[in-house]
Coordinates of C-alpha atoms and ligand atoms in Angstrom, one line a residue:
X1 CA 37.6 12.7 32.0
X2 CA 38.0 9.2 33.5
X3 CA 40.6 6.6 32.6
X4 CA 39.6 3.7 30.4
X5 CA 40.6 0.4 28.8
X6 CA 39.9 0.2 25.1
X7 CA 39.9 -3.3 23.6
X8 CA 38.7 -4.0 20.1
X9 CA 40.3 -7.2 18.8
X10 CA 37.9 -7.8 15.9
X11 CA 39.5 -7.8 12.4
X12 CA 37.1 -6.1 10.0
X13 CA 36.7 -6.9 6.2
X14 CA 34.4 -4.2 4.9
X15 CA 33.0 -3.6 1.4
X16 CA 31.4 -5.2 -1.7
X17 CA 32.3 -8.9 -2.1
X18 CA 34.0 -9.2 1.3
X19 CA 31.9 -12.3 2.0
X20 CA 34.2 -14.2 -0.3
X21 CA 37.0 -13.7 2.2
X22 CA 35.4 -15.8 4.9
X23 CA 37.4 -19.0 4.1
X24 CA 40.7 -17.2 4.1
X25 CA 39.9 -15.3 7.4
X26 CA 38.7 -18.5 9.0
X27 CA 42.0 -20.2 8.2
X28 CA 43.9 -17.2 9.5
X29 CA 42.1 -17.4 12.8
X30 CA 42.6 -21.2 13.1
X31 CA 39.0 -22.4 12.6
X32 CA 39.1 -26.0 11.3
X33 CA 35.6 -27.3 12.2
X34 CA 32.9 -24.5 11.9
X35 CA 29.3 -24.2 13.0
X36 CA 27.6 -21.9 10.6
X37 CA 24.7 -20.4 12.5
X38 CA 21.9 -18.4 10.9
X39 CA 18.3 -17.2 11.5
X40 CA 15.1 -17.7 9.6
X41 CA 15.2 -17.7 5.8
X42 CA 16.8 -14.4 4.9
X43 CA 20.4 -15.8 4.6
X44 CA 19.1 -18.7 2.5
X45 CA 17.0 -16.5 0.2
X46 CA 19.7 -13.9 -0.4
X47 CA 22.2 -16.6 -1.3
X48 CA 24.7 -15.4 1.3
X49 CA 24.7 -18.8 3.1
X50 CA 25.7 -20.6 -0.1
X51 CA 28.5 -18.0 -0.7
X52 CA 29.8 -18.6 2.8
X53 CA 29.8 -22.4 2.4
X54 CA 31.5 -22.2 -1.0
X55 CA 34.3 -20.0 0.5
X56 CA 34.8 -22.4 3.4
X57 CA 34.8 -25.4 1.1
X58 CA 37.5 -23.7 -1.1
X59 CA 39.6 -23.2 2.0
X60 CA 39.1 -26.8 2.9
X61 CA 37.3 -26.1 6.2
X62 CA 34.8 -28.5 7.6
X63 CA 31.4 -27.1 8.5
X64 CA 28.0 -28.0 9.9
X65 CA 25.0 -25.6 10.0
X66 CA 22.2 -24.7 12.3
X67 CA 19.5 -22.3 11.3
X68 CA 16.3 -21.2 13.1
X69 CA 17.6 -18.4 15.4
X70 CA 14.7 -16.0 16.1
X71 CA 15.0 -12.3 16.9
X72 CA 15.4 -12.0 20.7
X73 CA 17.3 -15.4 20.4
X74 CA 16.2 -18.3 22.6
X75 CA 18.2 -20.2 25.2
X76 CA 16.7 -23.5 23.8
X77 CA 18.4 -22.9 20.4
X78 CA 21.7 -22.1 22.2
X79 CA 21.4 -25.5 23.9
X80 CA 20.7 -27.2 20.6
X81 CA 23.8 -25.5 19.1
X82 CA 26.0 -26.6 22.0
X83 CA 25.0 -30.3 21.5
X84 CA 25.4 -30.2 17.7
X85 CA 28.8 -28.5 18.1
X86 CA 29.9 -31.1 20.6
X87 CA 28.8 -33.9 18.4
X88 CA 30.8 -32.5 15.4
X89 CA 33.9 -31.4 17.3
X90 CA 33.3 -27.7 16.3
X91 CA 36.1 -25.4 17.2
X92 CA 34.8 -22.1 15.7
X93 CA 31.4 -20.4 15.6
X94 CA 30.4 -18.4 12.5
X95 CA 27.3 -16.3 12.6
X96 CA 25.6 -15.4 9.3
X97 CA 23.0 -12.8 10.3
X98 CA 22.5 -10.0 12.8
X99 CA 22.6 -9.5 16.5
X100 CA 20.4 -12.4 17.3
X101 CA 22.5 -14.9 15.4
X102 CA 25.8 -13.5 16.7
X103 CA 24.5 -13.5 20.2
X104 CA 23.3 -17.1 19.9
X105 CA 26.8 -18.0 18.6
X106 CA 28.5 -16.2 21.5
X107 CA 26.3 -18.2 24.0
X108 CA 27.1 -21.5 22.3
X109 CA 30.8 -20.5 22.4
X110 CA 30.5 -20.0 26.2
X111 CA 28.7 -23.3 26.6
X112 CA 31.3 -25.2 24.6
X113 CA 34.2 -23.7 26.5
X114 CA 32.8 -24.7 29.9
X115 CA 30.6 -27.7 29.2
X116 CA 30.5 -28.7 32.9
X117 CA 28.4 -25.6 33.6
X118 CA 24.9 -24.5 32.5
X119 CA 25.4 -21.6 30.2
X120 CA 22.3 -19.7 31.6
X121 CA 24.1 -19.2 34.9
X122 CA 26.1 -16.5 33.1
X123 CA 23.0 -14.6 32.1
X124 CA 21.4 -15.1 35.5
X125 CA 24.4 -13.4 37.1
X126 CA 25.5 -16.6 39.0
X127 CA 29.0 -16.8 37.7
X128 CA 31.6 -15.3 35.4
X129 CA 32.9 -17.1 32.3
X130 CA 36.5 -18.3 32.4
X131 CA 36.7 -19.2 28.7
X132 CA 34.9 -18.9 25.4
X133 CA 35.3 -20.5 22.0
X134 CA 36.1 -18.2 19.0
X135 CA 33.3 -16.4 17.3
X136 CA 33.1 -14.4 14.0
X137 CA 30.3 -13.1 11.8
X138 CA 29.1 -12.3 8.3
X139 CA 26.8 -9.4 9.1
X140 CA 23.5 -9.1 7.3
X141 CA 21.9 -6.2 9.3
X142 CA 23.4 -3.1 10.8
X143 CA 21.9 -2.7 14.2
X144 CA 23.1 -4.5 17.4
X145 CA 26.8 -4.0 17.0
X146 CA 27.4 -7.5 18.4
X147 CA 29.9 -8.0 15.6
X148 CA 32.5 -6.1 17.6
X149 CA 30.9 -5.8 21.1
X150 CA 31.6 -7.8 24.3
X151 CA 27.9 -8.2 24.9
X152 CA 25.5 -11.1 24.3
X153 CA 21.7 -11.0 25.0
X154 CA 19.7 -14.2 25.3
X155 CA 16.0 -14.8 26.1
X156 CA 14.9 -17.6 28.4
X157 CA 11.3 -18.3 27.2
X158 CA 10.5 -20.4 30.3
X159 CA 11.0 -17.4 32.6
X160 CA 10.3 -14.6 30.0
X161 CA 13.7 -13.2 31.0
X162 CA 15.9 -11.4 28.4
X163 CA 19.3 -11.0 29.9
X164 CA 22.7 -9.7 28.8
X165 CA 26.1 -11.1 29.7
X166 CA 29.1 -8.8 28.9
X167 CA 32.6 -10.2 28.7
X168 CA 35.6 -9.4 26.5
X169 CA 36.1 -13.2 26.1
X170 CA 33.3 -13.2 23.5
X171 CA 34.6 -10.3 21.4
X172 CA 34.5 -11.7 17.8
X173 CA 37.7 -12.5 16.0
X174 CA 36.6 -11.1 12.7
X175 CA 33.6 -9.5 11.1
X176 CA 32.7 -9.4 7.5
X177 CA 30.7 -6.4 6.5
X178 CA 29.3 -6.1 3.0
X179 CA 26.7 -3.3 3.0
X180 CA 25.1 -4.9 -0.1
X181 CA 23.9 -7.7 2.1
X182 CA 21.6 -5.4 4.0
X183 CA 19.7 -4.3 0.9
X184 CA 17.1 -7.1 1.3
X185 CA 16.0 -5.8 4.8
X186 CA 12.5 -4.6 5.3
X187 CA 12.3 -0.9 6.0
X188 CA 11.2 -1.4 9.6
X189 CA 14.2 -3.5 10.3
X190 CA 16.6 -1.0 8.7
X191 CA 15.1 1.8 10.7
X192 CA 14.9 -0.2 14.0
X193 CA 18.6 -0.9 13.4
X194 CA 19.3 2.8 13.0
X195 CA 17.5 3.5 16.3
X196 CA 19.5 0.8 18.1
X197 CA 22.8 2.1 16.7
X198 CA 22.1 5.6 17.8
X199 CA 21.0 4.3 21.3
X200 CA 24.3 2.5 21.8
X201 CA 26.1 5.9 21.5
X202 CA 23.3 7.8 23.3
X203 CA 23.6 5.4 26.3
X204 CA 27.2 6.4 26.5
X205 CA 26.5 10.1 26.0
X206 CA 23.9 10.9 28.7
X207 CA 26.1 10.5 31.7
X208 CA 26.9 12.5 34.8
X209 CA 30.5 11.3 34.9
X210 CA 33.5 12.9 33.2
X211 CA 33.5 13.0 29.5
X212 CA 36.0 13.8 26.7
X213 CA 35.8 16.5 24.0
X214 CA 37.1 14.0 21.4
X215 CA 34.6 11.3 22.5
X216 CA 31.7 13.8 22.3
X217 CA 32.8 14.9 18.9
X218 CA 32.9 11.3 17.6
X219 CA 29.6 10.5 19.2
X220 CA 27.8 13.6 17.9
X221 CA 29.2 13.0 14.4
X222 CA 28.1 9.4 14.5
X223 CA 24.6 10.3 15.6
X224 CA 24.2 13.0 12.9
X225 CA 25.5 10.6 10.3
X226 CA 23.1 7.8 11.3
X227 CA 20.1 10.2 11.4
X228 CA 20.9 11.5 8.0
X229 CA 21.4 8.1 6.4
X230 CA 18.4 6.6 8.2
X231 CA 16.2 9.2 6.4
X232 CA 18.0 8.5 3.1
X233 CA 17.3 4.7 3.4
X234 CA 13.7 5.3 4.3
X235 CA 13.1 6.5 0.8
X236 CA 16.0 5.0 -1.1
X237 CA 16.7 1.6 0.5
X238 CA 19.2 0.5 -2.2
X239 CA 21.5 3.5 -1.6
X240 CA 24.9 1.7 -1.2
X241 CA 26.7 4.6 0.4
X242 CA 24.0 5.1 3.0
X243 CA 24.0 1.4 3.8
X244 CA 27.8 1.6 4.2
X245 CA 27.7 4.6 6.5
X246 CA 25.1 2.9 8.7
X247 CA 26.9 -0.4 8.8
X248 CA 30.2 1.0 9.9
X249 CA 28.3 3.2 12.5
X250 CA 26.7 0.0 13.9
X251 CA 30.1 -1.3 14.9
X252 CA 31.7 2.0 16.1
X253 CA 28.6 2.8 18.1
X254 CA 29.0 -0.3 20.3
X255 CA 32.7 -1.3 20.3
X256 CA 33.5 1.1 23.1
X257 CA 34.9 4.0 21.0
X258 CA 32.0 6.4 21.9
X259 CA 32.4 5.7 25.6
X260 CA 36.1 6.4 26.2
X261 CA 36.6 8.7 29.1
X262 CA 33.2 8.4 30.7
X263 CA 31.8 6.0 33.4
X264 CA 30.6 3.4 30.8
X265 CA 27.2 4.9 30.2
X266 CA 23.6 4.9 31.5
X267 CA 22.0 1.8 29.9
X268 CA 18.6 2.2 31.5
X269 CA 16.8 2.6 28.1
X270 CA 18.3 -0.8 27.1
X271 CA 17.4 -2.5 30.4
X272 CA 13.9 -1.1 30.2
X273 CA 13.5 -2.4 26.6
X274 CA 14.9 -5.8 27.4
X275 CA 11.9 -6.4 29.7
X276 CA 9.6 -5.5 26.8
X277 CA 11.5 -7.9 24.5
X278 CA 11.3 -10.7 27.1
X279 CA 7.6 -10.3 27.7
X280 CA 6.3 -9.1 24.3
X281 CA 9.0 -10.1 21.9
X282 CA 9.2 -6.6 20.4
X283 CA 11.9 -5.6 17.8
X284 CA 14.8 -4.3 19.9
X285 CA 15.5 -1.0 18.1
X286 CA 11.8 -0.2 17.9
X287 CA 11.4 -0.9 21.6
X288 CA 14.2 1.5 22.3
X289 CA 12.7 4.2 20.2
X290 CA 9.4 3.8 22.1
X291 CA 11.2 4.0 25.5
X292 CA 13.6 6.8 24.9
X293 CA 11.4 9.9 24.9
X294 CA 9.7 8.9 28.2
X295 CA 13.0 8.0 29.8
X296 CA 14.5 11.3 28.6
X297 CA 11.6 13.4 30.0
X298 CA 11.9 11.5 33.3
X299 CA 15.7 12.0 33.8
X300 CA 16.7 15.2 31.8
X301 CA 16.7 17.6 34.8
X302 CA 19.4 15.4 36.5
X303 CA 21.6 15.5 33.4
X304 CA 20.7 18.9 32.0
X305 CA 24.0 20.0 30.5
X306 CA 24.2 16.8 28.4
X307 CA 20.6 17.1 27.2
X308 CA 21.3 20.7 26.2
X309 CA 24.5 19.8 24.3
X310 CA 22.6 16.9 22.6
X311 CA 19.7 19.2 21.5
X312 CA 22.1 21.8 20.0
X313 CA 24.9 19.7 18.6
X314 CA 22.9 16.6 17.4
X315 CA 19.3 17.8 16.9
X316 CA 20.2 21.3 15.6
X317 CA 17.9 23.0 18.1
X318 CA 18.4 26.8 18.5
X319 CA 19.0 27.4 22.3
X320 CA 15.8 28.6 24.0
X321 CA 15.4 31.0 26.9
X322 CA 16.3 28.4 29.5
X323 CA 18.4 25.2 29.4
X324 CA 15.2 23.2 30.3
X325 CA 13.4 24.6 27.3
X326 CA 16.4 23.7 25.0
X327 CA 16.6 20.2 26.5
X328 CA 12.9 19.6 26.0
X329 CA 13.0 20.9 22.4
X330 CA 15.8 18.4 21.8
X331 CA 13.7 15.5 23.1
X332 CA 10.7 16.6 21.0
X333 CA 13.0 16.9 17.9
X334 CA 14.1 13.3 18.5
X335 CA 10.5 12.1 18.7
X336 CA 9.8 13.9 15.3
X337 CA 12.9 12.1 13.8
X338 CA 11.6 8.7 15.1
X339 CA 8.3 9.4 13.4
X340 CA 9.9 10.5 10.2
X341 CA 11.6 7.1 9.9
X342 CA 8.5 5.1 11.0
X343 CA 9.6 4.3 14.5
X344 CA 7.3 4.3 17.5
X345 CA 7.5 6.6 20.5
X346 CA 5.1 4.9 22.9
X347 CA 3.6 1.5 23.7
X348 CA 0.6 2.0 21.4
X349 CA 2.7 2.8 18.4
X350 CA 4.9 -0.2 19.2
X351 CA 1.8 -2.3 19.1
X352 CA 1.7 -3.5 22.7
X353 CA -0.7 -2.7 25.5
X354 CA 0.8 -3.9 28.9
X355 CA -1.6 -4.0 31.9
X356 CA -0.7 -2.2 35.2
X357 CA 0.3 -5.7 36.5
X358 CA 2.6 -6.4 33.6
X359 CA 4.3 -3.0 33.9
X360 CA 4.8 -3.6 37.6
X361 CA 6.2 -7.1 36.7
X362 CA 8.6 -5.6 34.1
X363 CA 9.8 -3.0 36.6
X364 CA 10.4 -5.6 39.2
X365 CA 12.3 -7.8 36.7
X366 CA 14.3 -4.9 35.4
X367 CA 15.3 -3.9 39.0
X368 CA 16.5 -7.5 39.6
X369 CA 18.5 -7.4 36.3
X370 CA 20.1 -4.1 37.5
X371 CA 20.9 -5.4 40.9
X372 CA 18.4 -2.9 42.5
X373 CA 19.2 0.4 40.8
X374 CA 21.1 1.7 37.8
X375 CA 21.7 4.7 35.6
X376 CA 24.2 7.6 35.1
X377 CA 22.0 10.4 33.8
X378 CA 19.8 9.5 36.8
X379 CA 19.9 6.5 39.1
X380 CA 16.6 4.7 38.7
X381 CA 15.0 2.4 41.2
X382 CA 12.1 0.0 40.7
X383 CA 9.5 2.7 41.3
X384 CA 11.2 5.0 38.7
X385 CA 11.2 2.2 36.2
X386 CA 7.5 1.6 36.7
X387 CA 6.8 5.3 36.4
X388 CA 8.6 5.4 33.1
X389 CA 6.6 2.4 31.8
X390 CA 3.4 4.2 32.7
X391 CA 4.5 7.3 30.8
X392 CA 4.7 5.1 27.7
X393 CA 1.0 4.3 27.8
Ligands
NZQ401 O1 15.8 -14.6 10.8 P1 16.0 -14.0 9.4 O2 15.2 -14.6 8.4 O3 17.5 -13.9 9.1 O4 15.4 -12.5 9.5 C1 16.0 -11.5 10.3 C2 15.2 -11.1 11.5 O5 13.8 -11.3 11.3 C3 16.1 -10.2 9.5 N1 17.2 -10.0 8.7 C4 18.5 -10.0 9.0 N2 19.3 -9.7 8.0 C5 18.5 -9.6 6.9 C6 17.1 -9.8 7.3 N3 16.1 -9.8 6.5 C7 16.4 -9.5 5.2 N4 17.6 -9.3 4.7 C8 18.7 -9.3 5.5 N5 19.9 -9.1 5.1 O6 16.1 -9.1 10.5 C9 15.4 -9.6 11.6 C10 16.1 -9.1 12.8 O7 17.3 -9.8 13.0 P2 18.1 -9.7 14.4 O8 19.4 -10.4 14.3 O9 17.2 -10.0 15.5 O10 18.4 -8.1 14.4 P3 19.4 -7.2 15.3 O11 20.8 -7.2 14.7 O12 18.7 -6.0 15.5 O13 19.6 -8.0 16.7 C11 18.7 -7.9 17.7 C12 19.2 -8.7 18.9 O14 20.4 -8.2 19.4 C13 20.4 -7.9 20.7 C14 18.9 -7.4 20.9 O15 18.5 -7.4 22.2 C15 18.2 -8.5 20.1 O16 18.1 -9.7 20.8 N6 21.4 -6.9 21.1 C16 22.7 -7.4 21.1 C17 23.7 -6.6 21.5 C18 25.1 -7.1 21.6 N7 25.3 -8.4 21.5 O17 26.1 -6.3 21.7 C19 23.5 -5.1 21.8 C20 22.2 -4.6 21.5 O18 21.9 -3.6 22.4 C21 21.1 -5.6 21.5 O19 20.5 -5.7 22.8
ZN402 ZN1 20.8 -2.2 21.5

């Protein structure tokens, strides 16, 4: 195993009615002038936005609001949020939504802390942040894990670049997780969320570095739990316990817990998907499901023991005559699972049809985002990335 730093400073309030604690938590963490940031209409329709405002009012906390964050959140909305926050002396960012809203908040928080710089420079890899305003969330979809992660993903629509910036400065101060809030989600979003949750742990699982028995046991247990409850929710979307299991898994899958003792993970499925999000605006979790089987078949020989372990311990495959056979059976079983929950496993099922030129462009952009090459299961270069995109056709 390798050494590690584990840092999870986010206070979690979990369970039915936890939304009502937002005022009290905001006070506790020193927020006095809050930007409430949200997405399209779901937070308005469900009434959660009103509940948040009421709780802040009762705590005597000033707030302004800015909606309109779209999935794969845009840099332009971040800039709007920075200006609105400056004009109102905002000192705390509160996301009411999912990964897109939380990430938009994190980017606004970076922008406010260093107003002399353009915030996009962080995502373009041109500098590191020195400070960040405090962020918290009321989570309405279990998926991205941004409520506890150090990551933030923003799309620049001018350049069609979707880029991540990772820094512990942006780890949220608190997260409010009421599984009931996720009951209004369309099935596709619930299941795309489950695919994303699993992938955050799978990225950390398929490595060629050292690993830990305890980390593997946590990871495999988390993956089996999400798989089981994803299927429950596919037919019984109002099942509270299944919603709760999945919501807690979303945070644990991406707060670092399932990566302790390894090299930090592979992350190529995510990086390949981010290009698809930037160019075609696909739903993140669905894009990951589409990419994974092709990525896995491209890399498994270079990370065979992990693919065998995954097949047996997570997918319940009976070991075959050879390790290769077992690994491939595990990948096929994963594809069958994706289909059972309505997730795609290739471009066609994802609803996009990139041309050869577009696949070459995505591979080039992905290689730039990776600094040339990346991966732990197998180090991928631009030509590998293009080959994987072609396998998705
Ligand atoms: O905009 P509204 O109307 O709120 O609708 C949203 C949106 O259309 C809807 N939704 C959310 N909660 C709902 C609801 N609809 C009904 N009822 C509810 N309770 O769901 C749709 C998707 O929302 P979004 O926030 O985009 O989902 P998700 O949490 O999957 O976030 C995806 C974004 O996070 C990034 C992704 O790349 C993508 O941009 N990621 C962020 C990470 C991080 N910061 O750590 C890690 C991830 O790997 C990921 O890359
Ligand atoms: Zn993800």
